Amino acid sequence: MIFGVDIASGSPSSRRPPSYSLVILDGDNKSTYHMISRHKLIRMIRENQPEIVAMDNVHELASDRSELISILRRFPPSTKLVQVTGGDKPEALTKIAKWHGITFDRLNPLEEAEACARLAVKG
């Protein structure tokens, strides 16, 4: 099971809490959730224990490093958080997706979340 996540509105560092789009790929099954809270996202991660939570930017999850570490401590031990755009030399999600034959509307958070999940499936 792979979770693809993209921020749908707000920002972790703003006064208004962020909302997320989530696409769950489980074999041939796909589930989508739009405008869920960070609390609900973390609860779903804990309940479903996905192998990977894939994002284009892990900083969409937390406003700073200590908050990100705090959130990661709430993940199941076997769940990995992956930034599909790379670490040391990040590339744009659109560019990486294109390399792998994945097309999506970059203005649609659900489609971005699905692209992240599909990239994680491809490794």
mmCIF file of C-alpha atoms in Angstrom:
data_model
loop_
_atom_site.group_PDB
_atom_site.id
_atom_site.type_symbol
_atom_site.label_atom_id
_atom_site.label_comp_id
_atom_site.label_asym_id
_atom_site.label_seq_id
_atom_site.Cartn_x
_atom_site.Cartn_y
_atom_site.Cartn_z
ATOM 1 C CA MET A 1 0.000 0.000 0.000
ATOM 2 C CA ILE A 2 1.345 3.403 -1.066
ATOM 3 C CA PHE A 3 0.023 6.804 0.039
ATOM 4 C CA GLY A 4 0.538 9.770 -2.283
ATOM 5 C CA VAL A 5 0.071 13.116 -0.533
ATOM 6 C CA ASP A 6 -0.048 16.710 -1.738
ATOM 7 C CA ILE A 7 -0.958 19.860 0.125
ATOM 8 C CA ALA A 8 -4.365 21.067 -1.110
ATOM 9 C CA SER A 9 -4.627 24.379 0.731
ATOM 10 C CA GLY A 10 -2.933 26.356 3.428
ATOM 11 C CA SER A 11 0.605 25.858 4.668
ATOM 12 C CA PRO A 12 2.163 24.208 7.724
ATOM 13 C CA SER A 13 3.633 27.583 8.690
ATOM 14 C CA SER A 14 0.451 29.651 8.250
ATOM 15 C CA ARG A 15 -2.238 30.397 10.786
ATOM 16 C CA ARG A 16 -4.753 28.381 8.808
ATOM 17 C CA PRO A 17 -3.997 24.665 9.161
ATOM 18 C CA PRO A 18 -3.170 22.898 5.906
ATOM 19 C CA SER A 19 -5.478 20.485 4.128
ATOM 20 C CA TYR A 20 -4.203 17.583 2.070
ATOM 21 C CA SER A 21 -5.149 15.467 -0.895
ATOM 22 C CA LEU A 22 -4.461 11.762 -0.465
ATOM 23 C CA VAL A 23 -4.393 8.967 -3.024
ATOM 24 C CA ILE A 24 -4.047 5.412 -1.742
ATOM 25 C CA LEU A 25 -2.776 2.791 -4.175
ATOM 26 C CA ASP A 26 -3.320 -0.754 -2.971
ATOM 27 C CA GLY A 27 -2.712 -3.235 -5.770
ATOM 28 C CA ASP A 28 -5.283 -2.455 -8.456
ATOM 29 C CA ASN A 29 -7.414 -0.401 -6.057
ATOM 30 C CA LYS A 30 -7.252 3.384 -5.784
ATOM 31 C CA SER A 31 -8.922 5.536 -3.127
ATOM 32 C CA THR A 32 -8.920 9.326 -3.114
ATOM 33 C CA TYR A 33 -9.506 11.836 -0.330
ATOM 34 C CA HIS A 34 -9.535 15.598 -0.801
ATOM 35 C CA MET A 35 -9.214 18.369 1.768
ATOM 36 C CA ILE A 36 -8.403 16.209 4.791
ATOM 37 C CA SER A 37 -6.691 17.628 7.864
ATOM 38 C CA ARG A 38 -3.148 16.736 8.871
ATOM 39 C CA HIS A 39 -4.608 15.036 11.955
ATOM 40 C CA LYS A 40 -6.830 12.808 9.784
ATOM 41 C CA LEU A 41 -3.927 12.101 7.410
ATOM 42 C CA ILE A 42 -1.715 10.931 10.276
ATOM 43 C CA ARG A 43 -4.577 8.865 11.712
ATOM 44 C CA MET A 44 -5.083 7.165 8.326
ATOM 45 C CA ILE A 45 -1.344 6.460 8.092
ATOM 46 C CA ARG A 46 -1.374 4.894 11.563
ATOM 47 C CA GLU A 47 -4.481 2.814 10.827
ATOM 48 C CA ASN A 48 -3.476 1.595 7.336
ATOM 49 C CA GLN A 49 0.295 1.334 7.886
ATOM 50 C CA PRO A 50 1.313 1.985 4.259
ATOM 51 C CA GLU A 51 4.731 0.889 3.089
ATOM 52 C CA ILE A 52 5.449 4.392 1.747
ATOM 53 C CA VAL A 53 4.036 7.891 2.137
ATOM 54 C CA ALA A 54 5.168 9.740 -1.005
ATOM 55 C CA MET A 55 5.243 13.533 -1.377
ATOM 56 C CA ASP A 56 6.839 15.996 -3.755
ATOM 57 C CA ASN A 57 8.107 18.030 -0.797
ATOM 58 C CA VAL A 58 8.205 16.756 2.800
ATOM 59 C CA HIS A 59 8.137 20.364 4.039
ATOM 60 C CA GLU A 60 4.460 20.433 3.059
ATOM 61 C CA LEU A 61 3.893 18.217 6.094
ATOM 62 C CA ALA A 62 5.603 20.379 8.734
ATOM 63 C CA SER A 63 6.781 23.958 9.181
ATOM 64 C CA ASP A 64 10.265 23.009 10.395
ATOM 65 C CA ARG A 65 12.586 20.080 10.991
ATOM 66 C CA SER A 66 11.608 19.476 14.631
ATOM 67 C CA GLU A 67 7.904 19.415 13.747
ATOM 68 C CA LEU A 68 8.617 16.986 10.887
ATOM 69 C CA ILE A 69 10.516 14.686 13.261
ATOM 70 C CA SER A 70 7.629 14.857 15.719
ATOM 71 C CA ILE A 71 5.177 13.851 12.979
ATOM 72 C CA LEU A 72 7.425 11.036 11.759
ATOM 73 C CA ARG A 73 7.541 9.609 15.293
ATOM 74 C CA ARG A 74 3.771 9.139 15.034
ATOM 75 C CA PHE A 75 4.120 7.044 11.854
ATOM 76 C CA PRO A 76 4.196 3.251 12.134
ATOM 77 C CA PRO A 77 7.830 2.053 12.337
ATOM 78 C CA SER A 78 7.620 0.259 8.978
ATOM 79 C CA THR A 79 6.266 3.295 7.046
ATOM 80 C CA LYS A 80 8.783 5.323 5.046
ATOM 81 C CA LEU A 81 8.330 8.976 4.113
ATOM 82 C CA VAL A 82 9.701 9.543 0.597
ATOM 83 C CA GLN A 83 10.249 12.800 -1.270
ATOM 84 C CA VAL A 84 9.857 11.652 -4.877
ATOM 85 C CA THR A 85 11.468 14.792 -6.298
ATOM 86 C CA GLY A 86 14.871 13.818 -4.881
ATOM 87 C CA GLY A 87 16.993 14.810 -1.942
ATOM 88 C CA ASP A 88 20.350 16.442 -2.697
ATOM 89 C CA LYS A 89 19.477 17.563 -6.234
ATOM 90 C CA PRO A 90 15.687 17.827 -6.414
ATOM 91 C CA GLU A 91 13.928 17.984 -9.760
ATOM 92 C CA ALA A 92 10.424 19.269 -10.513
ATOM 93 C CA LEU A 93 7.656 16.715 -10.041
ATOM 94 C CA THR A 94 6.420 17.398 -13.590
ATOM 95 C CA LYS A 95 9.861 16.601 -15.010
ATOM 96 C CA ILE A 96 10.317 13.358 -13.045
ATOM 97 C CA ALA A 97 6.768 12.224 -13.825
ATOM 98 C CA LYS A 98 7.343 12.892 -17.528
ATOM 99 C CA TRP A 99 10.518 10.757 -17.441
ATOM 100 C CA HIS A 100 8.353 7.886 -16.161
ATOM 101 C CA GLY A 101 5.435 8.419 -18.543
ATOM 102 C CA ILE A 102 3.110 9.847 -15.889
ATOM 103 C CA THR A 103 0.976 12.842 -16.845
ATOM 104 C CA PHE A 104 -1.075 14.976 -14.468
ATOM 105 C CA ASP A 105 -2.531 18.443 -13.987
ATOM 106 C CA ARG A 106 -0.083 20.223 -11.701
ATOM 107 C CA LEU A 107 -2.881 22.513 -10.505
ATOM 108 C CA ASN A 108 -4.927 19.562 -9.211
ATOM 109 C CA PRO A 109 -3.676 18.358 -5.794
ATOM 110 C CA LEU A 110 -5.361 14.948 -6.167
ATOM 111 C CA GLU A 111 -3.560 14.358 -9.459
ATOM 112 C CA GLU A 112 -0.245 15.486 -7.915
ATOM 113 C CA ALA A 113 -0.803 13.110 -4.987
ATOM 114 C CA GLU A 114 -1.476 10.266 -7.418
ATOM 115 C CA ALA A 115 1.653 11.113 -9.421
ATOM 116 C CA CYS A 116 3.702 10.950 -6.202
ATOM 117 C CA ALA A 117 2.212 7.564 -5.321
ATOM 118 C CA ARG A 118 2.814 6.180 -8.834
ATOM 119 C CA LEU A 119 6.421 7.376 -8.773
ATOM 120 C CA ALA A 120 6.931 5.679 -5.408
ATOM 121 C CA VAL A 121 5.514 2.437 -6.866
ATOM 122 C CA LYS A 122 8.140 2.690 -9.622
ATOM 123 C CA GLY A 123 10.861 3.109 -7.010
#
